[in-house]
Amino acid sequence: GDSVTQMEGPVTLSEEAFLTINCTYTATGYPSLFWYVQYPGEGLQLLLKATKADDKGSNKGFEATYRKETTSFHLEKGSVQVSDSAVYFCALSGNNAGNMLTFGGGTRLMVKP
Amino acid sequence: EAQVTQNPRYLITVTGKKLTVTCSQNMNHEYMSWYRQDPGLGLRQIYYSMNVEVTDKGDVPEGYKVSRKEKRNFPLILESPSPNQTSLYFCASSFQVGETYEQYFGPGTRLTVT
């Protein structure tokens, strides 16, 4: 079945540092790929998405490129802020009737001033 | 404001005492689903509904029931809760954008079963 693997956290960075959170996936066919962010005490919010190979999703300074050859969708940001501290989830949506998202385990990011 | 609401937000109960977690969305979405979040496992889908009176099992449906009598509501029912159902639960509704579906998540319900 489909699966998503992302780097375990926590990831601790200083403000303005470069961020990379790795995500790789296993799926049949051509899934859509997503990054969700969960701030403390809140539900998940869609951060960005990509629906086909070589697509780049971007939002709020975050970027991720759909790499079919390496089955990866790594999240990057050039300069993190304290307000980016949250848990980040990589997810895929395959060809299933329930629009089910398959999630990675989540990576907690802590940004220190 | 477009939103998914869940109630209660926090619940502590005892083994075997039936409970219902409500979910409501105001976006007229056809698709709704329930997920549970456990440390290191991400979110796993419990049940989903493609429209009124149409529901089906997700990845981890054992011990749960759902109903979809109205488009806006999708309650999650635990007939006889057990400690292994202690978790953080999220309701989501989704709509189609191009080739994909985007999901809106509720704020979560933290359930503890003792």
PDB file of C-alpha atoms in Angstrom:
ATOM      1  CA  GLY A   1       0.000   0.000   0.000  1.00  0.00           C
ATOM      2  CA  ASP A   2       0.872   3.666  -0.075  1.00  0.00           C
ATOM      3  CA  SER A   3       3.279   5.023   2.518  1.00  0.00           C
ATOM      4  CA  VAL A   4       5.083   8.245   3.410  1.00  0.00           C
ATOM      5  CA  THR A   5       8.345   8.512   5.305  1.00  0.00           C
ATOM      6  CA  GLN A   6       9.617  11.766   6.711  1.00  0.00           C
ATOM      7  CA  MET A   7      12.541  12.638   8.897  1.00  0.00           C
ATOM      8  CA  GLU A   8      11.999  12.335  12.592  1.00  0.00           C
ATOM      9  CA  GLY A   9      12.232  15.407  14.708  1.00  0.00           C
ATOM     10  CA  PRO A  10      12.472  17.526  16.510  1.00  0.00           C
ATOM     11  CA  VAL A  11      14.381  19.806  14.219  1.00  0.00           C
ATOM     12  CA  THR A  12      15.791  22.768  16.118  1.00  0.00           C
ATOM     13  CA  LEU A  13      17.038  25.791  14.183  1.00  0.00           C
ATOM     14  CA  SER A  14      18.002  29.350  14.893  1.00  0.00           C
ATOM     15  CA  GLU A  15      15.976  32.142  13.335  1.00  0.00           C
ATOM     16  CA  GLU A  16      16.943  32.857   9.686  1.00  0.00           C
ATOM     17  CA  ALA A  17      18.481  29.401   9.226  1.00  0.00           C
ATOM     18  CA  PHE A  18      17.772  27.267   6.153  1.00  0.00           C
ATOM     19  CA  LEU A  19      15.215  24.511   6.601  1.00  0.00           C
ATOM     20  CA  THR A  20      14.939  21.151   4.880  1.00  0.00           C
ATOM     21  CA  ILE A  21      12.510  18.444   5.972  1.00  0.00           C
ATOM     22  CA  ASN A  22      12.893  15.276   3.938  1.00  0.00           C
ATOM     23  CA  CYS A  23       9.908  13.314   2.669  1.00  0.00           C
ATOM     24  CA  THR A  24       9.860  10.218   0.492  1.00  0.00           C
ATOM     25  CA  TYR A  25       6.890   8.173  -0.595  1.00  0.00           C
ATOM     26  CA  THR A  26       5.795   4.846  -1.987  1.00  0.00           C
ATOM     27  CA  ALA A  27       2.657   4.743  -4.085  1.00  0.00           C
ATOM     28  CA  THR A  28       1.159   3.142  -7.150  1.00  0.00           C
ATOM     29  CA  GLY A  29       0.253   5.386 -10.019  1.00  0.00           C
ATOM     30  CA  TYR A  30       0.654   9.139  -9.813  1.00  0.00           C
ATOM     31  CA  PRO A  31      -0.307  10.497  -6.407  1.00  0.00           C
ATOM     32  CA  SER A  32      -0.752  14.118  -5.455  1.00  0.00           C
ATOM     33  CA  LEU A  33       1.612  15.307  -2.739  1.00  0.00           C
ATOM     34  CA  PHE A  34       0.964  17.706   0.108  1.00  0.00           C
ATOM     35  CA  TRP A  35       2.588  19.396   3.059  1.00  0.00           C
ATOM     36  CA  TYR A  36       0.355  20.214   6.024  1.00  0.00           C
ATOM     37  CA  VAL A  37       1.300  22.300   9.057  1.00  0.00           C
ATOM     38  CA  GLN A  38      -0.107  21.939  12.555  1.00  0.00           C
ATOM     39  CA  TYR A  39       0.382  24.798  14.990  1.00  0.00           C
ATOM     40  CA  PRO A  40       0.042  24.055  18.711  1.00  0.00           C
ATOM     41  CA  GLY A  41      -3.536  23.286  19.709  1.00  0.00           C
ATOM     42  CA  GLU A  42      -4.861  23.583  16.182  1.00  0.00           C
ATOM     43  CA  GLY A  43      -5.922  21.351  13.332  1.00  0.00           C
ATOM     44  CA  LEU A  44      -3.913  20.753  10.195  1.00  0.00           C
ATOM     45  CA  GLN A  45      -3.685  23.433   7.524  1.00  0.00           C
ATOM     46  CA  LEU A  46      -2.694  22.839   3.944  1.00  0.00           C
ATOM     47  CA  LEU A  47       0.682  24.497   3.354  1.00  0.00           C
ATOM     48  CA  LEU A  48       1.363  23.552  -0.254  1.00  0.00           C
ATOM     49  CA  LYS A  49       0.727  20.851  -2.817  1.00  0.00           C
ATOM     50  CA  ALA A  50       1.911  19.426  -6.136  1.00  0.00           C
ATOM     51  CA  THR A  51      -0.124  17.241  -8.421  1.00  0.00           C
ATOM     52  CA  LYS A  52       2.371  15.965 -10.995  1.00  0.00           C
ATOM     53  CA  ALA A  53       6.047  15.305 -11.522  1.00  0.00           C
ATOM     54  CA  ASP A  54       8.342  18.352 -11.494  1.00  0.00           C
ATOM     55  CA  ASP A  55       5.577  20.594 -10.104  1.00  0.00           C
ATOM     56  CA  LYS A  56       6.767  22.969  -7.409  1.00  0.00           C
ATOM     57  CA  GLY A  57       4.372  23.907  -4.650  1.00  0.00           C
ATOM     58  CA  SER A  58       5.053  27.098  -2.724  1.00  0.00           C
ATOM     59  CA  ASN A  59       3.446  29.161   0.015  1.00  0.00           C
ATOM     60  CA  LYS A  60       4.613  31.542   2.762  1.00  0.00           C
ATOM     61  CA  GLY A  61       8.245  31.131   1.700  1.00  0.00           C
ATOM     62  CA  PHE A  62       8.089  27.317   1.815  1.00  0.00           C
ATOM     63  CA  GLU A  63       8.728  25.257  -1.311  1.00  0.00           C
ATOM     64  CA  ALA A  64       8.660  21.596  -2.295  1.00  0.00           C
ATOM     65  CA  THR A  65       9.253  19.957  -5.685  1.00  0.00           C
ATOM     66  CA  TYR A  66       7.586  16.708  -6.781  1.00  0.00           C
ATOM     67  CA  ARG A  67      10.489  14.445  -7.788  1.00  0.00           C
ATOM     68  CA  LYS A  68       9.158  11.282  -9.347  1.00  0.00           C
ATOM     69  CA  GLU A  69      12.594   9.829 -10.079  1.00  0.00           C
ATOM     70  CA  THR A  70      13.541   9.916  -6.400  1.00  0.00           C
ATOM     71  CA  THR A  71       9.945   9.630  -5.074  1.00  0.00           C
ATOM     72  CA  SER A  72      10.562  12.646  -2.887  1.00  0.00           C
ATOM     73  CA  PHE A  73       8.850  15.884  -1.880  1.00  0.00           C
ATOM     74  CA  HIS A  74      11.272  17.658   0.437  1.00  0.00           C
ATOM     75  CA  LEU A  75      10.108  20.824   2.191  1.00  0.00           C
ATOM     76  CA  GLU A  76      12.468  23.817   2.167  1.00  0.00           C
ATOM     77  CA  LYS A  77      12.516  27.384   3.417  1.00  0.00           C
ATOM     78  CA  GLY A  78      15.371  29.783   3.021  1.00  0.00           C
ATOM     79  CA  SER A  79      15.001  31.685   6.283  1.00  0.00           C
ATOM     80  CA  VAL A  80      12.835  30.365   9.095  1.00  0.00           C
ATOM     81  CA  GLN A  81      11.124  32.485  11.715  1.00  0.00           C
ATOM     82  CA  VAL A  82      10.057  31.718  15.267  1.00  0.00           C
ATOM     83  CA  SER A  83       6.465  31.734  14.044  1.00  0.00           C
ATOM     84  CA  ASP A  84       7.265  28.729  11.802  1.00  0.00           C
ATOM     85  CA  SER A  85       7.566  26.517  14.879  1.00  0.00           C
ATOM     86  CA  ALA A  86       4.998  23.772  14.335  1.00  0.00           C
ATOM     87  CA  VAL A  87       4.621  20.145  13.295  1.00  0.00           C
ATOM     88  CA  TYR A  88       4.884  19.492   9.560  1.00  0.00           C
ATOM     89  CA  PHE A  89       3.240  16.524   7.855  1.00  0.00           C
ATOM     90  CA  CYS A  90       3.995  15.191   4.404  1.00  0.00           C
ATOM     91  CA  ALA A  91       1.047  13.396   2.794  1.00  0.00           C
ATOM     92  CA  LEU A  92      -0.047  11.834  -0.446  1.00  0.00           C
ATOM     93  CA  SER A  93      -3.399  11.234  -2.047  1.00  0.00           C
ATOM     94  CA  GLY A  94      -3.563   8.262  -4.324  1.00  0.00           C
ATOM     95  CA  ASN A  95      -6.363   6.933  -6.457  1.00  0.00           C
ATOM     96  CA  ASN A  96      -8.859   6.026  -3.769  1.00  0.00           C
ATOM     97  CA  ALA A  97     -12.552   6.675  -3.431  1.00  0.00           C
ATOM     98  CA  GLY A  98     -12.340   8.177   0.028  1.00  0.00           C
ATOM     99  CA  ASN A  99      -9.866  10.921  -0.856  1.00  0.00           C
ATOM    100  CA  MET A 100      -7.844   9.379   1.876  1.00  0.00           C
ATOM    101  CA  LEU A 101      -4.602  11.090   2.685  1.00  0.00           C
ATOM    102  CA  THR A 102      -1.683   8.895   3.685  1.00  0.00           C
ATOM    103  CA  PHE A 103       0.442  10.831   6.168  1.00  0.00           C
ATOM    104  CA  GLY A 104       4.013  10.635   7.317  1.00  0.00           C
ATOM    105  CA  GLY A 105       4.673  10.613  11.038  1.00  0.00           C
ATOM    106  CA  GLY A 106       5.199  14.361  11.287  1.00  0.00           C
ATOM    107  CA  THR A 107       8.296  16.449  12.020  1.00  0.00           C
ATOM    108  CA  ARG A 108       8.336  18.967  14.830  1.00  0.00           C
ATOM    109  CA  LEU A 109      10.216  22.155  14.006  1.00  0.00           C
ATOM    110  CA  MET A 110      11.417  24.430  16.777  1.00  0.00           C
ATOM    111  CA  VAL A 111      12.887  27.800  15.811  1.00  0.00           C
ATOM    112  CA  LYS A 112      14.800  29.716  18.459  1.00  0.00           C
ATOM    113  CA  PRO A 113      15.270  33.495  18.368  1.00  0.00           C
TER     114      PRO A 113
ATOM    115  CA  GLU B   1     -16.145  32.070   7.903  1.00  0.00           C
ATOM    116  CA  ALA B   2     -15.525  28.691   6.288  1.00  0.00           C
ATOM    117  CA  GLN B   3     -14.816  26.169   8.988  1.00  0.00           C
ATOM    118  CA  VAL B   4     -15.070  22.664  10.359  1.00  0.00           C
ATOM    119  CA  THR B   5     -16.164  22.492  13.982  1.00  0.00           C
ATOM    120  CA  GLN B   6     -15.852  19.607  16.397  1.00  0.00           C
ATOM    121  CA  ASN B   7     -17.300  19.046  19.853  1.00  0.00           C
ATOM    122  CA  PRO B   8     -16.192  18.398  22.441  1.00  0.00           C
ATOM    123  CA  ARG B   9     -12.575  19.522  22.160  1.00  0.00           C
ATOM    124  CA  TYR B  10     -11.524  17.454  25.167  1.00  0.00           C
ATOM    125  CA  LEU B  11     -13.137  14.371  26.643  1.00  0.00           C
ATOM    126  CA  ILE B  12     -12.159  11.975  29.394  1.00  0.00           C
ATOM    127  CA  THR B  13     -14.314   8.892  29.722  1.00  0.00           C
ATOM    128  CA  VAL B  14     -14.275   5.343  31.037  1.00  0.00           C
ATOM    129  CA  THR B  15     -14.110   2.050  29.191  1.00  0.00           C
ATOM    130  CA  GLY B  16     -17.437   0.972  27.732  1.00  0.00           C
ATOM    131  CA  LYS B  17     -19.334   4.248  28.060  1.00  0.00           C
ATOM    132  CA  LYS B  18     -20.773   5.181  24.674  1.00  0.00           C
ATOM    133  CA  LEU B  19     -19.794   8.575  23.318  1.00  0.00           C
ATOM    134  CA  THR B  20     -20.310  10.717  20.233  1.00  0.00           C
ATOM    135  CA  VAL B  21     -18.008  13.360  18.817  1.00  0.00           C
ATOM    136  CA  THR B  22     -19.830  15.792  16.568  1.00  0.00           C
ATOM    137  CA  CYS B  23     -18.455  17.346  13.390  1.00  0.00           C
ATOM    138  CA  SER B  24     -20.048  20.062  11.318  1.00  0.00           C
ATOM    139  CA  GLN B  25     -18.938  22.000   8.225  1.00  0.00           C
ATOM    140  CA  ASN B  26     -20.451  25.097   6.656  1.00  0.00           C
ATOM    141  CA  MET B  27     -18.884  24.821   3.204  1.00  0.00           C
ATOM    142  CA  ASN B  28     -21.441  22.510   1.582  1.00  0.00           C
ATOM    143  CA  HIS B  29     -18.712  19.924   0.926  1.00  0.00           C
ATOM    144  CA  GLU B  30     -19.827  16.480  -0.136  1.00  0.00           C
ATOM    145  CA  TYR B  31     -16.805  14.620   1.207  1.00  0.00           C
ATOM    146  CA  MET B  32     -16.156  14.305   4.922  1.00  0.00           C
ATOM    147  CA  SER B  33     -13.868  12.036   6.894  1.00  0.00           C
ATOM    148  CA  TRP B  34     -12.502  11.210  10.315  1.00  0.00           C
ATOM    149  CA  TYR B  35      -8.848  10.689  11.203  1.00  0.00           C
ATOM    150  CA  ARG B  36      -7.025   9.778  14.364  1.00  0.00           C
ATOM    151  CA  GLN B  37      -3.561  11.091  15.154  1.00  0.00           C
ATOM    152  CA  ASP B  38      -1.120   9.082  17.205  1.00  0.00           C
ATOM    153  CA  PRO B  39       2.528   9.926  17.955  1.00  0.00           C
ATOM    154  CA  GLY B  40       4.870   8.837  15.185  1.00  0.00           C
ATOM    155  CA  LEU B  41       2.024   7.497  13.039  1.00  0.00           C
ATOM    156  CA  GLY B  42       0.729  10.701  11.515  1.00  0.00           C
ATOM    157  CA  LEU B  43      -2.987  10.696  10.807  1.00  0.00           C
ATOM    158  CA  ARG B  44      -4.910   7.600   9.795  1.00  0.00           C
ATOM    159  CA  GLN B  45      -8.350   7.635   8.249  1.00  0.00           C
ATOM    160  CA  ILE B  46     -11.141   5.972  10.231  1.00  0.00           C
ATOM    161  CA  TYR B  47     -14.235   6.470   8.061  1.00  0.00           C
ATOM    162  CA  TYR B  48     -15.250   8.667   5.194  1.00  0.00           C
ATOM    163  CA  SER B  49     -18.460   9.784   3.542  1.00  0.00           C
ATOM    164  CA  MET B  50     -18.887  10.725  -0.082  1.00  0.00           C
ATOM    165  CA  ASN B  51     -22.362  12.183   0.415  1.00  0.00           C
ATOM    166  CA  VAL B  52     -25.506  11.931   2.526  1.00  0.00           C
ATOM    167  CA  GLU B  53     -26.219   8.330   3.510  1.00  0.00           C
ATOM    168  CA  VAL B  54     -22.979   7.135   1.842  1.00  0.00           C
ATOM    169  CA  THR B  55     -20.221   6.075   4.219  1.00  0.00           C
ATOM    170  CA  ASP B  56     -17.317   3.650   4.007  1.00  0.00           C
ATOM    171  CA  LYS B  57     -14.384   2.344   6.033  1.00  0.00           C
ATOM    172  CA  GLY B  58     -10.974   3.939   5.981  1.00  0.00           C
ATOM    173  CA  ASP B  59      -7.747   2.441   7.236  1.00  0.00           C
ATOM    174  CA  VAL B  60      -8.623   1.900  10.905  1.00  0.00           C
ATOM    175  CA  PRO B  61     -12.424   1.564  11.303  1.00  0.00           C
ATOM    176  CA  GLU B  62     -12.567  -1.047  14.083  1.00  0.00           C
ATOM    177  CA  GLY B  63     -14.470   0.163  17.154  1.00  0.00           C
ATOM    178  CA  TYR B  64     -16.031   3.178  15.421  1.00  0.00           C
ATOM    179  CA  LYS B  65     -19.309   4.025  13.725  1.00  0.00           C
ATOM    180  CA  VAL B  66     -20.391   7.032  11.715  1.00  0.00           C
ATOM    181  CA  SER B  67     -23.562   8.390  10.173  1.00  0.00           C
ATOM    182  CA  ARG B  68     -24.295  11.006   7.522  1.00  0.00           C
ATOM    183  CA  LYS B  69     -27.932  12.016   7.683  1.00  0.00           C
ATOM    184  CA  GLU B  70     -27.278  15.619   6.670  1.00  0.00           C
ATOM    185  CA  LYS B  71     -24.641  17.042   4.398  1.00  0.00           C
ATOM    186  CA  ARG B  72     -23.123  19.318   7.027  1.00  0.00           C
ATOM    187  CA  ASN B  73     -22.834  16.819   9.898  1.00  0.00           C
ATOM    188  CA  PHE B  74     -20.700  13.702  10.283  1.00  0.00           C
ATOM    189  CA  PRO B  75     -20.639  12.407  13.879  1.00  0.00           C
ATOM    190  CA  LEU B  76     -18.173   9.787  15.094  1.00  0.00           C
ATOM    191  CA  ILE B  77     -19.619   7.221  17.489  1.00  0.00           C
ATOM    192  CA  LEU B  78     -17.700   4.983  19.865  1.00  0.00           C
ATOM    193  CA  GLU B  79     -20.210   2.396  21.100  1.00  0.00           C
ATOM    194  CA  SER B  80     -17.878   0.858  23.677  1.00  0.00           C
ATOM    195  CA  PRO B  81     -14.671   2.874  23.992  1.00  0.00           C
ATOM    196  CA  SER B  82     -11.469   1.153  25.012  1.00  0.00           C
ATOM    197  CA  PRO B  83      -8.122   2.590  26.188  1.00  0.00           C
ATOM    198  CA  ASN B  84      -6.526   1.940  22.776  1.00  0.00           C
ATOM    199  CA  GLN B  85      -8.905   4.532  21.360  1.00  0.00           C
ATOM    200  CA  THR B  86      -7.227   7.232  23.409  1.00  0.00           C
ATOM    201  CA  SER B  87      -6.081   9.586  20.673  1.00  0.00           C
ATOM    202  CA  LEU B  88      -6.460  12.952  18.990  1.00  0.00           C
ATOM    203  CA  TYR B  89      -9.317  12.922  16.480  1.00  0.00           C
ATOM    204  CA  PHE B  90      -9.755  15.177  13.483  1.00  0.00           C
ATOM    205  CA  CYS B  91     -12.752  15.652  11.259  1.00  0.00           C
ATOM    206  CA  ALA B  92     -12.145  16.899   7.730  1.00  0.00           C
ATOM    207  CA  SER B  93     -14.232  17.989   4.788  1.00  0.00           C
ATOM    208  CA  SER B  94     -12.919  18.217   1.278  1.00  0.00           C
ATOM    209  CA  PHE B  95     -13.673  19.651  -2.133  1.00  0.00           C
ATOM    210  CA  GLN B  96     -12.226  19.118  -5.557  1.00  0.00           C
ATOM    211  CA  VAL B  97      -9.669  21.541  -6.936  1.00  0.00           C
ATOM    212  CA  GLY B  98      -8.567  20.491 -10.400  1.00  0.00           C
ATOM    213  CA  GLU B  99      -7.320  16.937 -10.177  1.00  0.00           C
ATOM    214  CA  THR B 100      -7.065  16.787  -6.407  1.00  0.00           C
ATOM    215  CA  TYR B 101      -9.170  17.184  -3.320  1.00  0.00           C
ATOM    216  CA  GLU B 102      -8.185  19.730  -0.685  1.00  0.00           C
ATOM    217  CA  GLN B 103      -9.116  18.919   2.877  1.00  0.00           C
ATOM    218  CA  TYR B 104     -10.145  21.321   5.625  1.00  0.00           C
ATOM    219  CA  PHE B 105      -9.505  19.980   9.109  1.00  0.00           C
ATOM    220  CA  GLY B 106     -11.348  20.723  12.315  1.00  0.00           C
ATOM    221  CA  PRO B 107      -9.459  21.774  15.475  1.00  0.00           C
ATOM    222  CA  GLY B 108      -9.344  18.269  16.919  1.00  0.00           C
ATOM    223  CA  THR B 109     -10.863  16.368  19.828  1.00  0.00           C
ATOM    224  CA  ARG B 110      -8.534  14.910  22.420  1.00  0.00           C
ATOM    225  CA  LEU B 111     -10.086  11.743  23.836  1.00  0.00           C
ATOM    226  CA  THR B 112      -8.814   9.848  26.856  1.00  0.00           C
ATOM    227  CA  VAL B 113     -10.360   6.486  27.733  1.00  0.00           C
ATOM    228  CA  THR B 114      -9.448   5.128  31.170  1.00  0.00           C
TER     229      THR B 114
END
